[in-house]
Structure formats: structure tokens, C-alpha cells
Short mmCIF file of C-alpha atoms and ligand atoms in Angstrom, two decimals:
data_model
loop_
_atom_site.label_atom_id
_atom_site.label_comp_id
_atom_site.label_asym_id
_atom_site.label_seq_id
_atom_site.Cartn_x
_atom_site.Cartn_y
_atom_site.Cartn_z
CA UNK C 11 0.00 0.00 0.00
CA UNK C 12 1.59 3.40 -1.08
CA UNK C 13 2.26 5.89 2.16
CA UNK C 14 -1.02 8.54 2.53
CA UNK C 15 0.05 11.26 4.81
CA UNK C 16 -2.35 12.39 7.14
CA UNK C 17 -2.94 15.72 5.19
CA UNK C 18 -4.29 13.30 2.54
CA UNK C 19 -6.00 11.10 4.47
CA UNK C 20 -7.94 14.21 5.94
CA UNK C 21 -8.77 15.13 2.28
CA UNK C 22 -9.77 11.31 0.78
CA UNK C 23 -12.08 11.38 4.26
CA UNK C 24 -13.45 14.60 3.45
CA UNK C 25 -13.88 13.91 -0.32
CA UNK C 26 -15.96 10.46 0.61
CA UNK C 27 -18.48 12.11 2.61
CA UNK C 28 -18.82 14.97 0.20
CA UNK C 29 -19.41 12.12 -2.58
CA UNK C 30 -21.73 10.38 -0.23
CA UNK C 31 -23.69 13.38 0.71
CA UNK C 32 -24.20 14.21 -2.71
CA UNK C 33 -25.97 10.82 -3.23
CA UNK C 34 -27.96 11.62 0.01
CA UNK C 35 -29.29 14.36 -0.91
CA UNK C 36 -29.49 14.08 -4.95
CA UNK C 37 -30.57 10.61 -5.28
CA UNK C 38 -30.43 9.07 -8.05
CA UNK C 39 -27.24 10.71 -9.49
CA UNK C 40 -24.89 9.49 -11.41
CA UNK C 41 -20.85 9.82 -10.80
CA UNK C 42 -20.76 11.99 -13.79
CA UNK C 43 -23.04 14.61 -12.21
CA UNK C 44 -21.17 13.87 -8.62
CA UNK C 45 -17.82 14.81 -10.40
CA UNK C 46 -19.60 17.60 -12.36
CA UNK C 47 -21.42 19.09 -9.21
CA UNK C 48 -18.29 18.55 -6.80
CA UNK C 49 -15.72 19.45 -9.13
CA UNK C 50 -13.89 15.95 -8.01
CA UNK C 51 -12.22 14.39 -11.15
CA UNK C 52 -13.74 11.41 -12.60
CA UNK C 53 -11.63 8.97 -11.64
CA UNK C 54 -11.77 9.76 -8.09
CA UNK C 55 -15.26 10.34 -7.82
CA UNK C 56 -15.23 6.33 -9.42
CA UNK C 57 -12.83 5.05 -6.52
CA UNK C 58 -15.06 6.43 -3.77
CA UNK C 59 -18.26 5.54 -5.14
CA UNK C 60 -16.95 1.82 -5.67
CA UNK C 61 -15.81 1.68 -1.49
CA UNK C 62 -19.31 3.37 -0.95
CA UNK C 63 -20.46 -0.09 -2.73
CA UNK C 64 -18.35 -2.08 -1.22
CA UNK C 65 -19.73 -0.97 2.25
CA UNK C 66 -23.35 -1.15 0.94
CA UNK C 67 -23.72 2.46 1.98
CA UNK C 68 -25.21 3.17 -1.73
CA UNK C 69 -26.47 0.90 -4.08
CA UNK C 70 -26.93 1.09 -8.42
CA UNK C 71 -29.79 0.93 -10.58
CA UNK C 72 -30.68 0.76 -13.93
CA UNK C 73 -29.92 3.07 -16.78
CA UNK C 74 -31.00 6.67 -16.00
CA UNK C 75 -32.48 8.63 -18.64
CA UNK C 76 -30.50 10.20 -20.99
CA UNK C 77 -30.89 12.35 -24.35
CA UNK C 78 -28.40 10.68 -26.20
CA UNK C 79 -25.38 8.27 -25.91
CA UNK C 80 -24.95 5.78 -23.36
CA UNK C 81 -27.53 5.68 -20.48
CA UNK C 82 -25.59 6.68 -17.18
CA UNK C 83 -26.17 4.08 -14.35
CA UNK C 84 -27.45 5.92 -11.28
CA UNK C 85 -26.46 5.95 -7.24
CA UNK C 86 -29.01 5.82 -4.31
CA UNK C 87 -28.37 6.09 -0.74
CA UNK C 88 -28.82 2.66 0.69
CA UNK C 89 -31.18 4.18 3.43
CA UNK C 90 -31.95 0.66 4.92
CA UNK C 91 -27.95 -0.12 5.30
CA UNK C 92 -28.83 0.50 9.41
CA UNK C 93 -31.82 1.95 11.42
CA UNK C 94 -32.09 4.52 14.28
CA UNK C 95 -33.98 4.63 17.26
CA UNK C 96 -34.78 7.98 18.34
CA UNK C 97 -36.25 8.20 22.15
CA UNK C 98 -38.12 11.36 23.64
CA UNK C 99 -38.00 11.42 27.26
CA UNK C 100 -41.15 13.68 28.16
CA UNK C 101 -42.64 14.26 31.60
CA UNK C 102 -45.64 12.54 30.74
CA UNK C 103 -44.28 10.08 28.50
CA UNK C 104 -41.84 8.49 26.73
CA UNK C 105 -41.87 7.77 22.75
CA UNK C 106 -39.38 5.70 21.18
CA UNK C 107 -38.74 5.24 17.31
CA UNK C 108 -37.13 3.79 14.81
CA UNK C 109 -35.57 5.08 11.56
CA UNK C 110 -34.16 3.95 8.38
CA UNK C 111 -31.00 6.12 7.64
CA UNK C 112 -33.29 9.23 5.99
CA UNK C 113 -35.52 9.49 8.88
CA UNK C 114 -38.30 7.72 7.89
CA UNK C 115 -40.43 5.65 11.00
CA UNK C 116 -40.56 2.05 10.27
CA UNK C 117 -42.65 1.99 13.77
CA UNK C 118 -42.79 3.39 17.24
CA UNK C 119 -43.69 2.98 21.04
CA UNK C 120 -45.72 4.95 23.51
CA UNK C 121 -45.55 5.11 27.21
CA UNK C 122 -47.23 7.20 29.49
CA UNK C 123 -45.75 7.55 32.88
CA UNK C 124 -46.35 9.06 36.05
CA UNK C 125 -43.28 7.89 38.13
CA UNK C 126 -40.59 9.94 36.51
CA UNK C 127 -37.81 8.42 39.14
CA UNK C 128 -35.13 7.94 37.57
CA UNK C 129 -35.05 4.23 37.65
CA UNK C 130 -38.28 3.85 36.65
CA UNK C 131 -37.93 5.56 33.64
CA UNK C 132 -34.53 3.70 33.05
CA UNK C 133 -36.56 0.70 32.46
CA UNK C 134 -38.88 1.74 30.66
CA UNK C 135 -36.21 3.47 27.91
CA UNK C 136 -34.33 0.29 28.07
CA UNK C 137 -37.53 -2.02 27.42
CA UNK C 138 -38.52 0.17 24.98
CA UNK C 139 -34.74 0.14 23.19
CA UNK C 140 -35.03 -3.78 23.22
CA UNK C 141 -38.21 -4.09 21.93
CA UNK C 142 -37.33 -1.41 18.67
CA UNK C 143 -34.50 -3.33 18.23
CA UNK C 144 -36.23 -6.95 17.72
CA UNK C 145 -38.32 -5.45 15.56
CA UNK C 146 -35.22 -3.97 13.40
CA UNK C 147 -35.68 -5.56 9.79
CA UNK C 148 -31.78 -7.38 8.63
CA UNK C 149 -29.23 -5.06 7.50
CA UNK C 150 -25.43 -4.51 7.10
CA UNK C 151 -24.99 -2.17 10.34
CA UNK C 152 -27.84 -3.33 12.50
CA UNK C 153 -28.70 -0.49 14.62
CA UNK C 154 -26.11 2.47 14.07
CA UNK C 155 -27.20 4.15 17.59
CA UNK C 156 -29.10 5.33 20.06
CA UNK C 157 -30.59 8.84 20.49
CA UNK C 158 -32.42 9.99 23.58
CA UNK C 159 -34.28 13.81 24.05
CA UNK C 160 -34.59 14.88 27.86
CA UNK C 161 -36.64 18.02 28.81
CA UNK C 162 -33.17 19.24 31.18
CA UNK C 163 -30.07 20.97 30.56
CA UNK C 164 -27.80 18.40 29.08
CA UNK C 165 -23.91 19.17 28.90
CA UNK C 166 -21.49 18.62 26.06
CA UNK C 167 -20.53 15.22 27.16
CA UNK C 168 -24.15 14.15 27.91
CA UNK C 169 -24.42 14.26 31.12
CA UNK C 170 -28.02 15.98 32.63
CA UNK C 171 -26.74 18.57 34.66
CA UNK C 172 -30.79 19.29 35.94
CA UNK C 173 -34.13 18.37 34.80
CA UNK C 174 -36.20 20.20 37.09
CA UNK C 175 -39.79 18.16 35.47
CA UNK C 176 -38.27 14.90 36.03
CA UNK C 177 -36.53 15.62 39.39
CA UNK C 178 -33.35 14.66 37.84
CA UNK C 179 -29.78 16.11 38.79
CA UNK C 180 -26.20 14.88 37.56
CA UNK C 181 -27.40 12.01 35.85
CA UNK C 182 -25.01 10.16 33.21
CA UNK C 183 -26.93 7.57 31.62
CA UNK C 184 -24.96 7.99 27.87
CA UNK C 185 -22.77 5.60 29.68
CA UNK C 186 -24.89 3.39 31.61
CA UNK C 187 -26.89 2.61 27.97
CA UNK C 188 -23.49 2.61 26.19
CA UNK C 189 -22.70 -0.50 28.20
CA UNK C 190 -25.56 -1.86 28.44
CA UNK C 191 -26.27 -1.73 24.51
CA UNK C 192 -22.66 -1.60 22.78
CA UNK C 193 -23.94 1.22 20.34
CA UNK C 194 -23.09 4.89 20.19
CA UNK C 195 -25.63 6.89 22.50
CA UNK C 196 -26.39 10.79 21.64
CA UNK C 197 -28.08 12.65 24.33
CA UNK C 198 -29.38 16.53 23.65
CA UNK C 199 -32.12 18.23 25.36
CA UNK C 200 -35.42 17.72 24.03
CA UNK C 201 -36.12 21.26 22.40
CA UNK C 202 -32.84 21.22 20.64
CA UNK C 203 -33.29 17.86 18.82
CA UNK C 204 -36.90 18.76 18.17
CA UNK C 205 -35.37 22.20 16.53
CA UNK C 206 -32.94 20.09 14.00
CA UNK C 207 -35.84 17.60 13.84
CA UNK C 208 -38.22 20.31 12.22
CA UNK C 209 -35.02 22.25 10.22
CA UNK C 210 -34.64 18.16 8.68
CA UNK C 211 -37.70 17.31 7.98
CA UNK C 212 -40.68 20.01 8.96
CA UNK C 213 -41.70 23.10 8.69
CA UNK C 214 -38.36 24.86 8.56
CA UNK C 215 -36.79 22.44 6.05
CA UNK C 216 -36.34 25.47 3.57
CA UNK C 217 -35.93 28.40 6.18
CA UNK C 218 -32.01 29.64 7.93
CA UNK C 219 -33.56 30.81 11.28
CA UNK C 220 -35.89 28.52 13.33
CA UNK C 221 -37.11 29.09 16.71
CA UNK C 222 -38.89 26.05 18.12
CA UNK C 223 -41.30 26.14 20.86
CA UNK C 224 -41.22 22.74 22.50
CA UNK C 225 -44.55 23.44 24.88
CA UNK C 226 -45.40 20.40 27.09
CA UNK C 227 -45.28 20.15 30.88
CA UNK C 228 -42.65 22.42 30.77
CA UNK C 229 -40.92 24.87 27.93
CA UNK C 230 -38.25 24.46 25.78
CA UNK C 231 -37.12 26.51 23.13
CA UNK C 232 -34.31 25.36 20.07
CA UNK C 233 -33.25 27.78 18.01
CA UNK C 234 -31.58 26.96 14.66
CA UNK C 235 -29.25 30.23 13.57
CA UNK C 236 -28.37 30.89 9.80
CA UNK C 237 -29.26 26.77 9.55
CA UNK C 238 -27.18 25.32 12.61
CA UNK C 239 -28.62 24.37 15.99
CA UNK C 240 -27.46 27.24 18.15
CA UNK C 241 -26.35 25.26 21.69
CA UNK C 242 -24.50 28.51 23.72
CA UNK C 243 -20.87 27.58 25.13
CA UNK C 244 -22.14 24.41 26.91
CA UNK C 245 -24.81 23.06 25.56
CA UNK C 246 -27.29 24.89 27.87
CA UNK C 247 -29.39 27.72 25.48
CA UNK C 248 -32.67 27.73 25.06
CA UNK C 249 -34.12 27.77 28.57
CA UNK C 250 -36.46 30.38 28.04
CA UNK C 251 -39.11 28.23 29.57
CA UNK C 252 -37.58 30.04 32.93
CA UNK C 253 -37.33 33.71 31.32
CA UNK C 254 -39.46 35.75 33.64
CA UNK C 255 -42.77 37.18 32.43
CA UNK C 256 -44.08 38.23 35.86
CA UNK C 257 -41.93 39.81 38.48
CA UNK C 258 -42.02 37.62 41.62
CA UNK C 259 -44.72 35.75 40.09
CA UNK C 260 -46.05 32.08 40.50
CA UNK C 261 -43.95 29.50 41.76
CA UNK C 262 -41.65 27.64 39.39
CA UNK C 263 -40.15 23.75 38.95
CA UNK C 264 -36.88 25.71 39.04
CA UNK C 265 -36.91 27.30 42.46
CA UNK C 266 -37.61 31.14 41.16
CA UNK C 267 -40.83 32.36 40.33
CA UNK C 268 -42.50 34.38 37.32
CA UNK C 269 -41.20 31.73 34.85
CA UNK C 270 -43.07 31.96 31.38
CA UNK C 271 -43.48 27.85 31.75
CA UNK C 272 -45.38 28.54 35.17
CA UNK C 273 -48.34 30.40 32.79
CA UNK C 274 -47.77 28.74 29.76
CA UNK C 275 -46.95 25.10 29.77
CA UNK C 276 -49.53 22.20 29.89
CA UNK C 277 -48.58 22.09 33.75
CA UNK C 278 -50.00 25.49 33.98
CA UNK C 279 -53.14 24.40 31.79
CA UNK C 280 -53.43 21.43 34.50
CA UNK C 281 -53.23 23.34 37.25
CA UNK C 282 -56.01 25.57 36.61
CA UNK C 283 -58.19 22.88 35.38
CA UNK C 284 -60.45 20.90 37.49
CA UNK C 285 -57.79 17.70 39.28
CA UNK C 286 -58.40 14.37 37.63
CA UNK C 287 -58.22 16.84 34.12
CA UNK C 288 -55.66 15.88 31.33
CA UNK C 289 -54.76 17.57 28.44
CA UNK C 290 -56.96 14.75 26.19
CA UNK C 291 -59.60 15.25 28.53
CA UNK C 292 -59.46 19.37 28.61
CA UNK C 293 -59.37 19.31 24.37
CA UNK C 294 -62.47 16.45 24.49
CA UNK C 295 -63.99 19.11 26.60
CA UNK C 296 -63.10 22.04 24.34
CA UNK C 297 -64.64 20.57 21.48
CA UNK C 298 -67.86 20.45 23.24
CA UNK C 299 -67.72 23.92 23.42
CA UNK C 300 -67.33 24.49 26.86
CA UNK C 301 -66.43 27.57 28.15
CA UNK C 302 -64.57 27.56 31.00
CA UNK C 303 -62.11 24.92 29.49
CA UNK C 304 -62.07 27.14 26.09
CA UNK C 305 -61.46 30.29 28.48
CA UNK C 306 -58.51 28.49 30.14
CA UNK C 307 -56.97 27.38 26.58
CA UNK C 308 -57.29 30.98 25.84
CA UNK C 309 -55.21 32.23 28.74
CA UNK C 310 -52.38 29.47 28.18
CA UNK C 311 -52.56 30.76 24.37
CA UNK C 312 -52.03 34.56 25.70
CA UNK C 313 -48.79 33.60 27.77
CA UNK C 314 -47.53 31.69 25.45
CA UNK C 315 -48.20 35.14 22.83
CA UNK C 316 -45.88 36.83 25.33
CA UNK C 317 -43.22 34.87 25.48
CA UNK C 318 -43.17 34.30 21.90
CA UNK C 319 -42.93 37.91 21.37
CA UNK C 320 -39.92 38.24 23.43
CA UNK C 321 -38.68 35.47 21.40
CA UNK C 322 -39.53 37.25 17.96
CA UNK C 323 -38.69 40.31 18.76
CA UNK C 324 -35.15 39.19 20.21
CA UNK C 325 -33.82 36.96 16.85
CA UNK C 326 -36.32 37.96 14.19
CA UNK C 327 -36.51 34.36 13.03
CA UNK C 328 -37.92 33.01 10.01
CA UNK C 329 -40.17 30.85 11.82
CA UNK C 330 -41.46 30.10 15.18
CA UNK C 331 -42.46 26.57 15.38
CA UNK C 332 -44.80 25.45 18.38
CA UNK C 333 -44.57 21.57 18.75
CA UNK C 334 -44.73 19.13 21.75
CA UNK C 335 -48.14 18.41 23.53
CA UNK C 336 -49.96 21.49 23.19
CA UNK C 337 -49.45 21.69 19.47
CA UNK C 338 -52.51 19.42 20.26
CA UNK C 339 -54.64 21.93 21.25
CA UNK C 340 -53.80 24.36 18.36
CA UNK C 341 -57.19 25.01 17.35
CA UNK C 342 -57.66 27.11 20.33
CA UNK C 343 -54.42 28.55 21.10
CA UNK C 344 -53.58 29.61 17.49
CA UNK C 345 -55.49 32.67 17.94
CA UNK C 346 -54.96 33.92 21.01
CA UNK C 347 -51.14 33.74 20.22
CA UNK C 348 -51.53 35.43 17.13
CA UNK C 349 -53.30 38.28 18.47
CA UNK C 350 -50.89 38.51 21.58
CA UNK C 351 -47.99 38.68 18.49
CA UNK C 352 -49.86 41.09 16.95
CA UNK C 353 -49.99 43.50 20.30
CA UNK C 354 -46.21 42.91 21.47
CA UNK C 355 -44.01 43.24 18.51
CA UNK C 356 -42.55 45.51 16.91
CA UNK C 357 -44.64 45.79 13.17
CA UNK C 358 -41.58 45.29 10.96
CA UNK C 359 -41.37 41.89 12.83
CA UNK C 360 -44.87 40.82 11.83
CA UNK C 361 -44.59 40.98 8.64
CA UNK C 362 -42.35 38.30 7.76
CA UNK C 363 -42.13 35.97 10.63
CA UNK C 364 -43.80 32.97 10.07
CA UNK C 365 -46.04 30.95 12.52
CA UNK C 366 -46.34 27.42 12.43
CA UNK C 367 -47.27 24.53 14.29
CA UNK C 368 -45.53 21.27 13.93
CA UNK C 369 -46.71 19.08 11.24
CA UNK C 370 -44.27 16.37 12.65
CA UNK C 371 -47.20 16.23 15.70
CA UNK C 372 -44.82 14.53 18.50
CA UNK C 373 -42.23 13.50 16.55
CA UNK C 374 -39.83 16.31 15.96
CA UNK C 375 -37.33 15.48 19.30
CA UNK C 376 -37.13 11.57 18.49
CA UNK C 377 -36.87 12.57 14.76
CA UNK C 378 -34.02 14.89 15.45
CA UNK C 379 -31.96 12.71 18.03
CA UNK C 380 -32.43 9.60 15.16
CA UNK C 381 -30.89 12.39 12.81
CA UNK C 382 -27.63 12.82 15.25
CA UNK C 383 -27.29 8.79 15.14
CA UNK C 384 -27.35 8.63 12.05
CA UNK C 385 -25.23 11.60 11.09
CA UNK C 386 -22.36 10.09 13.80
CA UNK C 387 -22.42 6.57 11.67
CA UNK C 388 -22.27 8.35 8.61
CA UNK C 389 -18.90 10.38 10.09
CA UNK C 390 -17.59 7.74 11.76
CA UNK C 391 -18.32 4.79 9.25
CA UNK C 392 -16.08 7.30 6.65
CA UNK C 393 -13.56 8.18 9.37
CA UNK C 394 -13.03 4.71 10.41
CA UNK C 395 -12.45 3.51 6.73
CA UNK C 396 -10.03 6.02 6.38
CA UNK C 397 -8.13 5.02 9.48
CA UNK C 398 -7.65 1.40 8.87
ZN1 ZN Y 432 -38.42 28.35 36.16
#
């Protein structure tokens, strides 16, 4: 084998997952458009796409069409060359899927739960793991990873520092389900992943700025800048769930008080609903018109208006994207948010801010940690080729 210094190592590495990313996202091409569009030469654009075969990453088909001379023979990402699972740790619940390499769900689990201990819901994530995984059709890779979403502030390495809904502190369970599994594990708080989630495959697939609203028992917010996932210098933005919309105001999960989540999550909506109440329930009720539950939707929709104005009027997104659990109740809250919008921004804002809510329903966080996993196999899969 002929010497390859590193400096060309770095570039064959880099060229591979350029050639391979074409394929992803151009399917079907063929390697004359890949050199064309890459400005690789020919004969190197041939070398990787025949190790891209080799490793069943992308596969051939037939003739393509062509106006004249021979018929090119076209690439396709082998999206079924390893799946995904993609958890989302709520407070309420806990959804697991799993995902062919483009992010498609071959099927998926639901769990409500109660008991958010943190061995409880250990179990359950791990059950739920095993149970995607026998159901995993047969491929080359098997399962490429696991990715988990957790309403908390989770550091670089993956540990969750705090998630004040759960009544988790310091926990490090990337390593516990590393072990336990054998497979790469990617954890990222909830309203992140549910932000790149939405930028991959929602609303916000053709927009630069995204601001997602991740409104369950508590609030999240992800916010995608000039089309990256902003995360601050540890990992911890986006907890604007606990900016403060009313000077020593309710009580918060937190330990302060006045926190927008306090008067605009579904905990809120709980809390000023009748006990025994649940958000199913409170929307069953709303469709029968009555007005005391329609009058409490109304006031969540307000608060969350307010906050979303601060939100607006401090990025000037392209979109704001409500999603998690109350994106259920969007008939009713749609309007009182817009018209809050409409009071608290500044008018060159309104204008061109868009405002959505998720057409992924509840799937934008396990969509967008799946997305991670299979982004680190694609990296690493090249990388490790390289390396040996
Ligand atoms: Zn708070």
C-alpha cells in the first residue's frame, strides 16, 4: 500500500463524505453529475463511489435517462444499510422510534408515565430500546445508535446537569446505555433535537432561522441560527421556559418564580383545570364547546403570545415553530397567540415571521436525536475507513 500522509488522508475522508452526501441528498445521481457538481475528477469520484459499494452504503440501478449516448447508471443512498432509534424522554411520556438512515419511521412505542424516578424511567427506555430493536428488519450495520431527548439541561458530554420536570440532577446515563447496549448513544435536550428535527424534515426544512417552541409540561425553546442548531458555550441555550414574564410571580419547577413555563406550559393548563383533568380530557372538553375549558386554553394561548414575542422580537426568526403536547390543542391557542404577536411586537417583525405549528405532531425530538445517530455513523463509518 503506497504511504497517505495524514494531510491526505484528511482530504480522501473529506472527499468520501462529500461524494456520499451528494448521493444523500441528490438521489439518483450518477458519478458523472457527482464529479460535475463537486468538481472531483472522474476517476476519483469512481474510486469512492466503488468503497461506498463495497460498504453497501449506496447501491446502483438501472440506466438513468439520458438524451443521447450511453444511459448513465445511477447511485441511491442505501437508506436501509442500518436503522435509528430515536427516544423522547417527556414528563408525561416516553416515545421511542425507529428510523431507516433518511428518517423515515418504520414503527414506534408509547408510554405514558407518572413515576418519573429515575429508575423507573430507566426501564422503561431500556424495554422500549429492546423491543425497537427486535423489531429492526436485517441489514449490514444493524442499529447504528441510540438517540435519547430529555426536557433538562444536558452538557457537552451528555451528562443531565438538571431536569427540574423529572426531578433529575447529575445524571449520566450515555454511559450506563453505552454498556448496556454496545452502540453509540447521543443525548441533547429535548427542544434542541426537536429544533434540527423540524429544520430536517418540517416546517423549517427550507428556512435559515428557526425558533422552536417545545410546549409540554414544561418549555423548551431550540433555536436553529443561519441553519445550525445554536447550543451557547455548553450546551445549555434555550431555557427560556424560565425567562421571567411576571416579576415575583407564580412559583416555578426551578426554584424562582414568574417563569413563562409557570403560565404557559400544559402544567399550567393542569393546574387551573379541574384535578383528575388531562390535556386529552381538557381538548375532548373544548370541542364540546365548553367555556370555562375554552377560556382556560385561551389564557395558556395569551402567555404563550408573550413569550413568543420576546422570542420574535429578540432573533427575528424566520419561523417560530410550536410543537410538543400542546401543538394538540392548536385550534384554540392559534389565535390567542396570534393576536398577543400582533400587540407585542414591533410591526416590521410581523410581517415576515412565520407561525407554524408542527406538522411532525410529536415527533420532531425523536426525529431529530435519530438524525444525530445517524449523522455520527455516517462520520464515523467514513472516518473509520479512512483510518484502517
Ligand atoms: Zn423556572
Amino acid at each position: 500500500m503506497p504511504f497517505i500522509t495524514w494531510n491526505q488522508q484528511v482530504v480522501k475522508k473529506n472527499n468520501k463524505l462529500l461524494v456520499l452526501q451528494m448521493i444523500i441528498d441528490k438521489e439518483p445521481i450518477s458519478r458523472a453529475d457527482i464529479a460535475q457538481v463537486t468538481g472531483l475528477n472522474k476517476a476519483t469520484v469512481s474510486s469512492l463511489v466503488n468503497e461506498l459499494l463495497e460498504e453497501e452504503l449506496i447501491f446502483e440501478s438501472g440506466p438513468g435517462e439520458s438524451s443521447g449516448g450511453r444511459r448513465p447508471v445511477l447511485l441511491h443512498f442505501n437508506k436501509v444499510a442500518g436503522f435509528a432509534i430515536g427516544i423522547d424522554i417527556g414528563v408525561n411520556y416516553i416515545l421511542g422510534i425507529l428510523t431507516d438512515l433518511k428518517g423515515e419511521i418504520l414503527f414506534e412505542q408509547n408510554q405514558f408515565i407518572q413515576d418519573t424516578s429515575y429508575p423507573t424511567v430507566m426501564e422503561l427506555v431500556q424495554k422500549m430500546i429492546n423491543s425497537l430493536i427486535d423489531g429492526m428488519p436485517e441489514c449490514r450495520y444493524g442499529a447504528v445508535g441510540i438517540g435519547i431527548g430529555v426536557p433538562g439541561i444536558v452538557d457537552k458530554e451528555g451528562i443531565t446537569l438538571l431536569a427540574p420536570n423529572l426531578g433529575w440532577k447529575n445524571i449520566n446515563f450515555k454511559s450506563e446505555l453505552e454498556n448496556e447496549f454496545q452502540l453509540p448513544v447521543i443525548i441533547e435536550n429535548e427542544a434542541n433535537a426537536g429544533a434540527y428535527g423540524e429544520k430536517r424534515f418540517g416546517a423549517g426544512q427550507s428556512v435559515q432561522n428557526i425558533v422552536y417552541v417545545s410546549a409540554g409540561i414544561g418549555i423548551g425553546v431550540g433555536i436553529i441560527l443561519n441553519g445550525e442548531l445554536y447550543q451557547g458555550k455548553n450546551g445549555f441555550s434555550g431555557e427560556m421556559g424560565h425567562m421571567i414574564i411576571k416579576v415575583d410571580g407564580k412559583q416555578c419547577s426551578c426554584g424562582s418564580r414568574g417563569c413563562w413555563e409557570a403560565y404557559a406550559s400544559e402544567h399550567a393548563l393542569l393546574k387551573m383545570a379541574d384535578k383528575d383533568e388531562t390535556l386529552e380530557s381538557l381538548i375532548d372538553l373544548a370541542e364540546e364547546h365548553d367555556q370555562n375549558v375554552l377560556s382556560l386554553i385561551e389564557e395558556i394561548g395569551s402567555y404563550l403570545g408573550y413569550g413568543i414575542s420576546n422570542i420574535i422580537n429578540t432573533f427575528n426568526p424566520d419561523q417560530v415553530i410550536i410543537g410538543n403536547r400542546l401543538a394538540k390543542a392548536k385550534n384554540w391557542l392559534e389565535q390567542p397567540i396570534r393576536k398577543t404577536i400582533e400587540a407585542h411586537t414591533l410591526p416590521f417583525h410581523q410581517k415576515e415571521t412565520e407561525l407554524h405549528f408542527s406538522k411532525l405532531t410529536k415527533y420532531p425530538t425523536a426525529l431529530g436525536v435519530s438524525a444525530f445517530v445517524v449523522e455520527n455513523f455516517i462520520n464515523g463509518e467514513v472516518r473509520q475507513e479512512i483510518v484502517l
